[in-house]
PDB file of C-alpha atoms in Angstrom:
ATOM      1  CA  MET A   1     113.685 108.813 117.279  1.00  0.00           C
ATOM      2  CA  SER A   2     114.886 110.768 114.191  1.00  0.00           C
ATOM      3  CA  GLU A   3     117.090 109.513 111.653  1.00  0.00           C
ATOM      4  CA  ASN A   4     120.296 111.772 112.945  1.00  0.00           C
ATOM      5  CA  THR A   5     119.664 110.483 116.568  1.00  0.00           C
ATOM      6  CA  PRO A   6     121.922 107.761 117.893  1.00  0.00           C
ATOM      7  CA  SER A   7     120.353 104.496 119.205  1.00  0.00           C
ATOM      8  CA  ARG A   8     121.089 103.860 122.663  1.00  0.00           C
ATOM      9  CA  SER A   9     121.407 100.239 122.046  1.00  0.00           C
ATOM     10  CA  GLY A  10     124.945  98.649 122.029  1.00  0.00           C
ATOM     11  CA  LYS A  11     126.049 101.527 124.543  1.00  0.00           C
ATOM     12  CA  PHE A  12     127.252 101.016 128.333  1.00  0.00           C
ATOM     13  CA  PHE A  13     124.067 102.912 129.658  1.00  0.00           C
ATOM     14  CA  GLY A  14     121.466 101.349 127.041  1.00  0.00           C
ATOM     15  CA  PRO A  15     119.513  97.853 127.637  1.00  0.00           C
ATOM     16  CA  PRO A  16     121.648  94.783 126.139  1.00  0.00           C
ATOM     17  CA  SER A  17     121.412  94.368 122.529  1.00  0.00           C
ATOM     18  CA  THR A  18     122.266  91.260 122.044  1.00  0.00           C
ATOM     19  CA  ARG A  19     119.899  87.950 122.744  1.00  0.00           C
ATOM     20  CA  PRO A  20     122.738  86.413 125.148  1.00  0.00           C
ATOM     21  CA  GLY A  21     122.592  89.688 126.928  1.00  0.00           C
ATOM     22  CA  ARG A  22     118.798  90.017 127.727  1.00  0.00           C
ATOM     23  CA  LEU A  23     118.921  86.428 128.435  1.00  0.00           C
ATOM     24  CA  SER A  24     121.757  87.153 131.271  1.00  0.00           C
ATOM     25  CA  ALA A  25     119.723  89.964 132.658  1.00  0.00           C
ATOM     26  CA  TRP A  26     116.136  88.182 133.052  1.00  0.00           C
ATOM     27  CA  ALA A  27     118.250  85.374 134.833  1.00  0.00           C
ATOM     28  CA  LEU A  28     119.435  87.935 137.186  1.00  0.00           C
ATOM     29  CA  VAL A  29     116.089  89.181 137.481  1.00  0.00           C
ATOM     30  CA  VAL A  30     114.238  85.745 138.075  1.00  0.00           C
ATOM     31  CA  GLU A  31     117.272  84.969 140.315  1.00  0.00           C
ATOM     32  CA  VAL A  32     116.634  88.232 142.953  1.00  0.00           C
ATOM     33  CA  ALA A  33     112.973  86.950 142.473  1.00  0.00           C
ATOM     34  CA  PHE A  34     113.406  83.388 142.897  1.00  0.00           C
ATOM     35  CA  VAL A  35     115.891  84.201 146.741  1.00  0.00           C
ATOM     36  CA  VAL A  36     113.101  86.765 147.808  1.00  0.00           C
ATOM     37  CA  VAL A  37     110.157  84.296 147.651  1.00  0.00           C
ATOM     38  CA  THR A  38     111.711  81.562 148.860  1.00  0.00           C
ATOM     39  CA  SER A  39     113.543  83.348 151.756  1.00  0.00           C
ATOM     40  CA  THR A  40     109.660  84.278 152.767  1.00  0.00           C
ATOM     41  CA  ALA A  41     107.970  81.437 151.957  1.00  0.00           C
ATOM     42  CA  PHE A  42     109.902  78.462 152.927  1.00  0.00           C
ATOM     43  CA  GLU A  43     111.314  80.097 156.016  1.00  0.00           C
ATOM     44  CA  SER A  44     111.214  76.737 158.425  1.00  0.00           C
ATOM     45  CA  ALA A  45     110.768  74.045 156.192  1.00  0.00           C
ATOM     46  CA  SER A  46     112.148  73.662 152.527  1.00  0.00           C
ATOM     47  CA  PRO A  47     111.256  71.271 149.947  1.00  0.00           C
ATOM     48  CA  THR A  48     113.379  68.046 149.345  1.00  0.00           C
ATOM     49  CA  ILE A  49     114.174  65.186 147.581  1.00  0.00           C
ATOM     50  CA  GLY A  50     114.664  62.490 149.750  1.00  0.00           C
ATOM     51  CA  GLN A  51     117.510  64.450 151.718  1.00  0.00           C
ATOM     52  CA  LEU A  52     118.148  66.594 149.126  1.00  0.00           C
ATOM     53  CA  ASN A  53     117.375  70.246 149.144  1.00  0.00           C
ATOM     54  CA  ILE A  54     116.174  71.373 146.012  1.00  0.00           C
ATOM     55  CA  ILE A  55     116.295  75.057 146.623  1.00  0.00           C
ATOM     56  CA  PRO A  56     119.814  75.373 146.317  1.00  0.00           C
ATOM     57  CA  GLY A  57     120.276  73.114 143.323  1.00  0.00           C
ATOM     58  CA  ILE A  58     117.680  75.459 141.442  1.00  0.00           C
ATOM     59  CA  THR A  59     119.507  78.679 142.496  1.00  0.00           C
ATOM     60  CA  PHE A  60     122.591  77.444 141.332  1.00  0.00           C
ATOM     61  CA  LEU A  61     121.043  76.544 138.293  1.00  0.00           C
ATOM     62  CA  ILE A  62     119.829  79.997 137.686  1.00  0.00           C
ATOM     63  CA  VAL A  63     122.864  81.535 138.684  1.00  0.00           C
ATOM     64  CA  LEU A  64     125.192  79.726 136.162  1.00  0.00           C
ATOM     65  CA  ALA A  65     122.732  80.114 133.309  1.00  0.00           C
ATOM     66  CA  ALA A  66     123.069  83.817 134.303  1.00  0.00           C
ATOM     67  CA  LEU A  67     126.776  83.715 133.950  1.00  0.00           C
ATOM     68  CA  VAL A  68     127.103  81.575 130.948  1.00  0.00           C
ATOM     69  CA  ALA A  69     124.762  83.594 128.974  1.00  0.00           C
ATOM     70  CA  GLY A  70     126.595  86.733 130.434  1.00  0.00           C
ATOM     71  CA  LEU A  71     129.935  85.611 129.383  1.00  0.00           C
ATOM     72  CA  VAL A  72     128.847  84.847 125.711  1.00  0.00           C
ATOM     73  CA  ALA A  73     127.316  88.331 125.115  1.00  0.00           C
ATOM     74  CA  LEU A  74     130.433  90.025 126.860  1.00  0.00           C
ATOM     75  CA  ILE A  75     133.024  87.673 124.837  1.00  0.00           C
ATOM     76  CA  ARG A  76     131.356  86.122 121.599  1.00  0.00           C
ATOM     77  CA  ASP A  77     128.701  89.255 121.109  1.00  0.00           C
ATOM     78  CA  ARG A  78     131.225  92.068 122.980  1.00  0.00           C
ATOM     79  CA  GLU A  79     127.688  93.345 124.485  1.00  0.00           C
ATOM     80  CA  ARG A  80     128.550  96.582 126.441  1.00  0.00           C
ATOM     81  CA  SER A  81     125.323  96.890 128.385  1.00  0.00           C
ATOM     82  CA  TRP A  82     126.046  97.851 132.197  1.00  0.00           C
ATOM     83  CA  ILE A  83     123.037  95.130 132.913  1.00  0.00           C
ATOM     84  CA  VAL A  84     124.865  92.414 131.377  1.00  0.00           C
ATOM     85  CA  TRP A  85     128.035  93.577 133.308  1.00  0.00           C
ATOM     86  CA  VAL A  86     126.354  93.383 136.383  1.00  0.00           C
ATOM     87  CA  SER A  87     124.213  90.309 135.552  1.00  0.00           C
ATOM     88  CA  THR A  88     127.501  88.673 134.533  1.00  0.00           C
ATOM     89  CA  GLY A  89     129.709  90.021 137.951  1.00  0.00           C
ATOM     90  CA  LEU A  90     127.605  89.016 140.619  1.00  0.00           C
ATOM     91  CA  PRO A  91     126.871  85.331 139.693  1.00  0.00           C
ATOM     92  CA  ALA A  92     130.421  85.213 138.943  1.00  0.00           C
ATOM     93  CA  ILE A  93     130.992  86.694 142.638  1.00  0.00           C
ATOM     94  CA  VAL A  94     128.607  84.351 144.058  1.00  0.00           C
ATOM     95  CA  LEU A  95     129.653  81.129 142.581  1.00  0.00           C
ATOM     96  CA  GLY A  96     133.246  81.869 143.638  1.00  0.00           C
ATOM     97  CA  ALA A  97     131.918  82.373 147.284  1.00  0.00           C
ATOM     98  CA  GLU A  98     130.286  79.216 147.065  1.00  0.00           C
ATOM     99  CA  ILE A  99     133.409  77.335 145.440  1.00  0.00           C
ATOM    100  CA  ILE A 100     135.630  79.119 148.137  1.00  0.00           C
ATOM    101  CA  SER A 101     133.045  78.000 150.941  1.00  0.00           C
ATOM    102  CA  MET A 102     133.234  74.477 149.566  1.00  0.00           C
ATOM    103  CA  LEU A 103     136.885  74.206 149.693  1.00  0.00           C
ATOM    104  CA  ILE A 104     137.509  75.627 153.018  1.00  0.00           C
ATOM    105  CA  PRO A 105     137.353  72.691 155.553  1.00  0.00           C
ATOM    106  CA  GLY A 106     134.788  73.715 158.540  1.00  0.00           C
ATOM    107  CA  GLU A 107     131.605  72.744 160.075  1.00  0.00           C
TER     108      GLU A 107
END
């Protein structure tokens, strides 16, 4: 890159330029890979500790990590990368849906 060419970091279409932004993006990648692997590997029986199914707990923690890191990057560090917006928005939607499903009485 020449001296007069502006860097793409810190721009909307550039990669995340802050550490929390990169963490949020990687947490989303890990989450998608984790869901794909667990849905194919543990179709019939999922690992448990006592009566507690551990796959949803791990999934929840990874989604929560992506959400918190993304919010820190967006609010405190003013990150503008589209990857951080996606890796913050999707976990927010997933957690919101989970909370709503817990509040609605059903089967």
